[in-house]
mmCIF file of C-alpha atoms in Angstrom:
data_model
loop_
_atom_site.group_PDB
_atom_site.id
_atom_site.type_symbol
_atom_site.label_atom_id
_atom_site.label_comp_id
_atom_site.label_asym_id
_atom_site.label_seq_id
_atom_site.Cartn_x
_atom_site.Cartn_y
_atom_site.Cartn_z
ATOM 1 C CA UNK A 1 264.515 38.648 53.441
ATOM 2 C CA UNK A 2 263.415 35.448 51.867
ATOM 3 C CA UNK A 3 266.410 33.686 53.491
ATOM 4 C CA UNK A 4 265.557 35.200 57.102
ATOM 5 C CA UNK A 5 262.260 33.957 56.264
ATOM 6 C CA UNK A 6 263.227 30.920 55.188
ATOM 7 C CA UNK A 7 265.317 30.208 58.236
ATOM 8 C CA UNK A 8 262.305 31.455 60.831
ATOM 9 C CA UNK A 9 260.162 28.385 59.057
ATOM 10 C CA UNK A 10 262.656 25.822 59.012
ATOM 11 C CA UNK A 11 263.039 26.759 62.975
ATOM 12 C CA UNK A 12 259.306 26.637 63.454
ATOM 13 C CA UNK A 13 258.726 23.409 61.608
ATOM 14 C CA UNK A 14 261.671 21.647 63.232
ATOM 15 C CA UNK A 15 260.197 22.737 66.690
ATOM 16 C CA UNK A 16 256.601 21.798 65.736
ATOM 17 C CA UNK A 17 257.766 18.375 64.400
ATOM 18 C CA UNK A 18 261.005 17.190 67.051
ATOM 19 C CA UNK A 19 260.646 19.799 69.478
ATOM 20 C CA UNK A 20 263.131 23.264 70.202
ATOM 21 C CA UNK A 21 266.316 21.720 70.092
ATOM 22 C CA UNK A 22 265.688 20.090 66.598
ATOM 23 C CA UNK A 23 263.992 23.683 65.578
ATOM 24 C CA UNK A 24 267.634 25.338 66.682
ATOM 25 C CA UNK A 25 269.539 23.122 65.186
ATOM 26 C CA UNK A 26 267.496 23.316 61.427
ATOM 27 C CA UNK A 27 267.908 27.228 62.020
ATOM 28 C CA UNK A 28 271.727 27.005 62.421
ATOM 29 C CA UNK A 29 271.984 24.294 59.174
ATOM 30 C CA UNK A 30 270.563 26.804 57.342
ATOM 31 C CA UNK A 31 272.505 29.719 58.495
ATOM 32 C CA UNK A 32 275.440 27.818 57.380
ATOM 33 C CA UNK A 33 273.973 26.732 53.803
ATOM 34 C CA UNK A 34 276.167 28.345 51.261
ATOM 35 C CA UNK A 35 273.727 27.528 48.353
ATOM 36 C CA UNK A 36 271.330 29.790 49.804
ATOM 37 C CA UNK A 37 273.678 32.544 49.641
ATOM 38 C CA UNK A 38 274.650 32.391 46.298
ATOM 39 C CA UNK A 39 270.790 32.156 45.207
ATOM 40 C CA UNK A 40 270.248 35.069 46.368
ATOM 41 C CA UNK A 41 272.738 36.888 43.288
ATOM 42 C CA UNK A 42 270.549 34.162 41.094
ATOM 43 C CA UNK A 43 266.970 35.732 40.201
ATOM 44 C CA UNK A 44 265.285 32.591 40.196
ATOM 45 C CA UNK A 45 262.167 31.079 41.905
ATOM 46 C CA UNK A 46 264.139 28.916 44.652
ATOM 47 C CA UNK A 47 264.342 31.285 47.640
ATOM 48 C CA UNK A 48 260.358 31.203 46.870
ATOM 49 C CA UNK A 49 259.431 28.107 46.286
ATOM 50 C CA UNK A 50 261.669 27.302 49.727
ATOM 51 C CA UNK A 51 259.527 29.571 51.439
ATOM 52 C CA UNK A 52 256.783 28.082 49.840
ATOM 53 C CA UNK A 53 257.501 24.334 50.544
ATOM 54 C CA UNK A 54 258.427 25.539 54.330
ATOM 55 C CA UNK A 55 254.902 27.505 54.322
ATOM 56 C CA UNK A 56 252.881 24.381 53.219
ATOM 57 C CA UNK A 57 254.807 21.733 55.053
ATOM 58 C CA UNK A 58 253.271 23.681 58.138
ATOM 59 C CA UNK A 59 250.356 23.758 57.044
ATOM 60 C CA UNK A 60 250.431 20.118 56.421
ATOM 61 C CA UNK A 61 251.777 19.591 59.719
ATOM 62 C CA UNK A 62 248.836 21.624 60.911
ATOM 63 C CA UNK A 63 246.243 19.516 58.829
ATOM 64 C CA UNK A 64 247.375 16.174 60.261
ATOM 65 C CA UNK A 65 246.648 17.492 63.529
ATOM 66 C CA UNK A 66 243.260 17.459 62.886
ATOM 67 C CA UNK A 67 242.287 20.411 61.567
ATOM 68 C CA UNK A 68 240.623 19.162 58.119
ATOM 69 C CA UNK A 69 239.904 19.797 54.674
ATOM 70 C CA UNK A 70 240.172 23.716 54.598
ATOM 71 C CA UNK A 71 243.825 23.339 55.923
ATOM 72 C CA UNK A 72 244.758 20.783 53.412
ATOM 73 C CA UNK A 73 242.881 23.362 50.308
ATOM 74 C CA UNK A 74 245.502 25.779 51.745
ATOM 75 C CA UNK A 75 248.140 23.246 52.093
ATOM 76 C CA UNK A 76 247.669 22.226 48.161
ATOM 77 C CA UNK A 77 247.641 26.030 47.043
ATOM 78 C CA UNK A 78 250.626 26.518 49.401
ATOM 79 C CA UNK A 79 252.443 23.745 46.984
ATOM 80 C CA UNK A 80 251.267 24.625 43.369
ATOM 81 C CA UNK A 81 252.823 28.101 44.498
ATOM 82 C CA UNK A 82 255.638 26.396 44.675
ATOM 83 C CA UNK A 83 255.746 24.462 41.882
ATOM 84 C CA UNK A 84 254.409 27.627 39.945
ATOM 85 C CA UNK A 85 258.542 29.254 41.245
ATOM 86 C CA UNK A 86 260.065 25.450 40.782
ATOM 87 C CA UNK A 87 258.532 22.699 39.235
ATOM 88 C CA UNK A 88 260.352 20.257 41.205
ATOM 89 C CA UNK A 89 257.917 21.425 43.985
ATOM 90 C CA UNK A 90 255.311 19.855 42.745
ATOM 91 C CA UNK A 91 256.803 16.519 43.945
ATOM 92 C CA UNK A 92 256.469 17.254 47.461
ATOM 93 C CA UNK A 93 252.789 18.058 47.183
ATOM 94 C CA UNK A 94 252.298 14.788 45.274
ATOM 95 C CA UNK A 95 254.315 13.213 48.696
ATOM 96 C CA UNK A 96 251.897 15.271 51.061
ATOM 97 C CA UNK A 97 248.864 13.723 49.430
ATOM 98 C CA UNK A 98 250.258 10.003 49.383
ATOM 99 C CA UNK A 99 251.182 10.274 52.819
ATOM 100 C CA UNK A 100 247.838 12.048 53.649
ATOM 101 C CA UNK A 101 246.010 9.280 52.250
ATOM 102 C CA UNK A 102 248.286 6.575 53.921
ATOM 103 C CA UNK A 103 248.526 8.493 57.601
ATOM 104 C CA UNK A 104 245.643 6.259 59.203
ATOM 105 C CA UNK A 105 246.085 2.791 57.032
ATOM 106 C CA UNK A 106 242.453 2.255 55.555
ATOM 107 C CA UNK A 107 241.124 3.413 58.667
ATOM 108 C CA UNK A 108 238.667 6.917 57.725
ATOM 109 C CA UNK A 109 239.352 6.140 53.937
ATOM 110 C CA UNK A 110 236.425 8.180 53.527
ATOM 111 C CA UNK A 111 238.037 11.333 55.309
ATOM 112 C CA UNK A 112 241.763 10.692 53.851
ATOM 113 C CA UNK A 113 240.148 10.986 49.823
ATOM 114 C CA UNK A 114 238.205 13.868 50.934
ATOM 115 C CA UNK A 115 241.508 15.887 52.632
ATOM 116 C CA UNK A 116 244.015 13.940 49.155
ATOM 117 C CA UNK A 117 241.427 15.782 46.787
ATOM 118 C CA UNK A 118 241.379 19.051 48.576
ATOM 119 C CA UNK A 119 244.884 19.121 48.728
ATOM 120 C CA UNK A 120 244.617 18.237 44.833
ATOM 121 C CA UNK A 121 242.379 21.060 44.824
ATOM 122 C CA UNK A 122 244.249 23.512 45.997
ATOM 123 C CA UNK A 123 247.039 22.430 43.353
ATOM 124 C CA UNK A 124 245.174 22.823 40.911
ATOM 125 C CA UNK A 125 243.585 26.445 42.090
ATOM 126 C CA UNK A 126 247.098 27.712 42.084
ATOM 127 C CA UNK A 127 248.115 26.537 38.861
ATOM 128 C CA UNK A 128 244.626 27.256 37.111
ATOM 129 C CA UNK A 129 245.389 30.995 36.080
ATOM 130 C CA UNK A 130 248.593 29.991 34.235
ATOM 131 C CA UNK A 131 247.539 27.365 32.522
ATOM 132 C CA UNK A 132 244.532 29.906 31.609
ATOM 133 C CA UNK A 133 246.936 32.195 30.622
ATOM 134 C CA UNK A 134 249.594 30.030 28.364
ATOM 135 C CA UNK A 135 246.257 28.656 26.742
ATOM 136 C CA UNK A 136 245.593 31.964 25.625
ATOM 137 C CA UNK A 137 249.288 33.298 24.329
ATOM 138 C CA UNK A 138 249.564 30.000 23.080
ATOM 139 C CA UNK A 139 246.353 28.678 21.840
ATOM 140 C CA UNK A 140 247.514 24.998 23.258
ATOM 141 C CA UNK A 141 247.763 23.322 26.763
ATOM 142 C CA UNK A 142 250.919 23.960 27.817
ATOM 143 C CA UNK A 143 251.679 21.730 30.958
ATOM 144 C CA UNK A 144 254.327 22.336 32.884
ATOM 145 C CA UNK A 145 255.388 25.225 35.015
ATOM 146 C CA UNK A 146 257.076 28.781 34.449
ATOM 147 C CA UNK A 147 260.629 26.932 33.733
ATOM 148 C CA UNK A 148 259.337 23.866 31.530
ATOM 149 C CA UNK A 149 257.155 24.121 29.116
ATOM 150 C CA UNK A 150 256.186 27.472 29.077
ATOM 151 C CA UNK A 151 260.165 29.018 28.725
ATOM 152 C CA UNK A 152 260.494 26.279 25.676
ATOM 153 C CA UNK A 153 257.232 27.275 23.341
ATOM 154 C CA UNK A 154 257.945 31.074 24.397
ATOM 155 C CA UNK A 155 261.792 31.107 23.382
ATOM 156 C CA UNK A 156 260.430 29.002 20.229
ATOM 157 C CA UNK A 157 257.023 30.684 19.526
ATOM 158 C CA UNK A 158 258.883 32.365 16.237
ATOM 159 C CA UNK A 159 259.340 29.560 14.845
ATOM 160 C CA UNK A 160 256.957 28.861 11.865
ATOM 161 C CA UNK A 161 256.945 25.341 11.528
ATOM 162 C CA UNK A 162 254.792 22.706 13.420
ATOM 163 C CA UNK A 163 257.601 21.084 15.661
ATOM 164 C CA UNK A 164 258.212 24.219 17.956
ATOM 165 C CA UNK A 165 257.772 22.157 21.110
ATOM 166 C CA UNK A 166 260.818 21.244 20.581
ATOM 167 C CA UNK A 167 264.840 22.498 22.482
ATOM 168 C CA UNK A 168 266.581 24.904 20.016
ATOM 169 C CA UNK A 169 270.072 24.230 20.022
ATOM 170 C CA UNK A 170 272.644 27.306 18.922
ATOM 171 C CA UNK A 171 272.781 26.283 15.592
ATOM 172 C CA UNK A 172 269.033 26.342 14.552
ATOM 173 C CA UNK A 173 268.613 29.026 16.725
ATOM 174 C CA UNK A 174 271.651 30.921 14.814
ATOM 175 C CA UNK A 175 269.607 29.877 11.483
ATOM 176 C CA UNK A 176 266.436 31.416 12.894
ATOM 177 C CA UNK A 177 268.245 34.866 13.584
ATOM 178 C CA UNK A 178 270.000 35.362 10.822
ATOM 179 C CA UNK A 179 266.566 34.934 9.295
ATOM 180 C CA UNK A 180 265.416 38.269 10.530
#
């Protein structure tokens, strides 16, 4: 479903952006994308956070058309739920805001920080509860998203010593099971 989704987006932004025949063509790529396929056997946030990237850059195409500040807070949440499924994401909602502030030159500076900091907003609103939530399992800022940081101190939180943030190869880890 996320693939049929996917492929409806890529369709609408490809029409919004070159017109039909560019919309048709994006569709058909992506009918024809094998990776997608084989994602789908994967359990993994990239079908979402493709949805997710196609969902904001709408919205962002949306937003430059004039439609302000409450499309760009929804553009930003749009992209920290992406980067919440792949953290990789977040670099296209750090391109949306550069290019948001850069669309007019310094022409309406004024209105291009207000819409870059709504956008930055809406980031940070998406990504607010889990850093709320990895403060409080464990009791440290943990930045990074649900495959960084968070998979690293949770795979590692057994370990007593101070340097946990740190990648367990097999043979520590080995040592730390045949603790128990």
């Amino acid at each position: 479903l996320l693939n049929i989704l996917a492929l409806w987006l890529l369709y609408l932004l490809g029409k919004r952006l070159l017109g039909e025949r560019a919309g048709i063509i994006a569709a058909m790529i992506w009918t024809f994308y094998l990776p997608a396929y084989v994602a789908v056997l994967n359990i993994g946030g990239d079908q979402t956070a493709t949805v997710l990237l196609l969902f904001a850059a709408l919205s962002f195409e949306r937003a430059c058309r004039g439609h302000g500040w409450k499309g760009l807070l929804l553009t930003g949440a749009l992209f920290g739920l992406a980067g919440l499924s792949r953290s990789a994401s977040v670099a296209f909602g750090i391109s949306a805001g550069l290019s948001w502030l850069f669309l007019n030159g310094i022409r309406g500076i004024k209105r291009q920080l207000v819409g870059a900091a709504a956008l930055a907003c809406g980031a940070a609103l998406a990504f607010t509860p889990w850093t709320v939530r990895n403060y409080l399992v464990f009791d440290k800022l943990v930045v990074g998203s649900t495959l960084s940081g968070y998979n690293l101190l949770r795979h590692n939180s057994a370990i007593t010593g101070d340097d946990y943030f740190h990648f367990v190869a097999v043979r520590e880890g080995r040592a730390y099971l045949d603790a128990f």
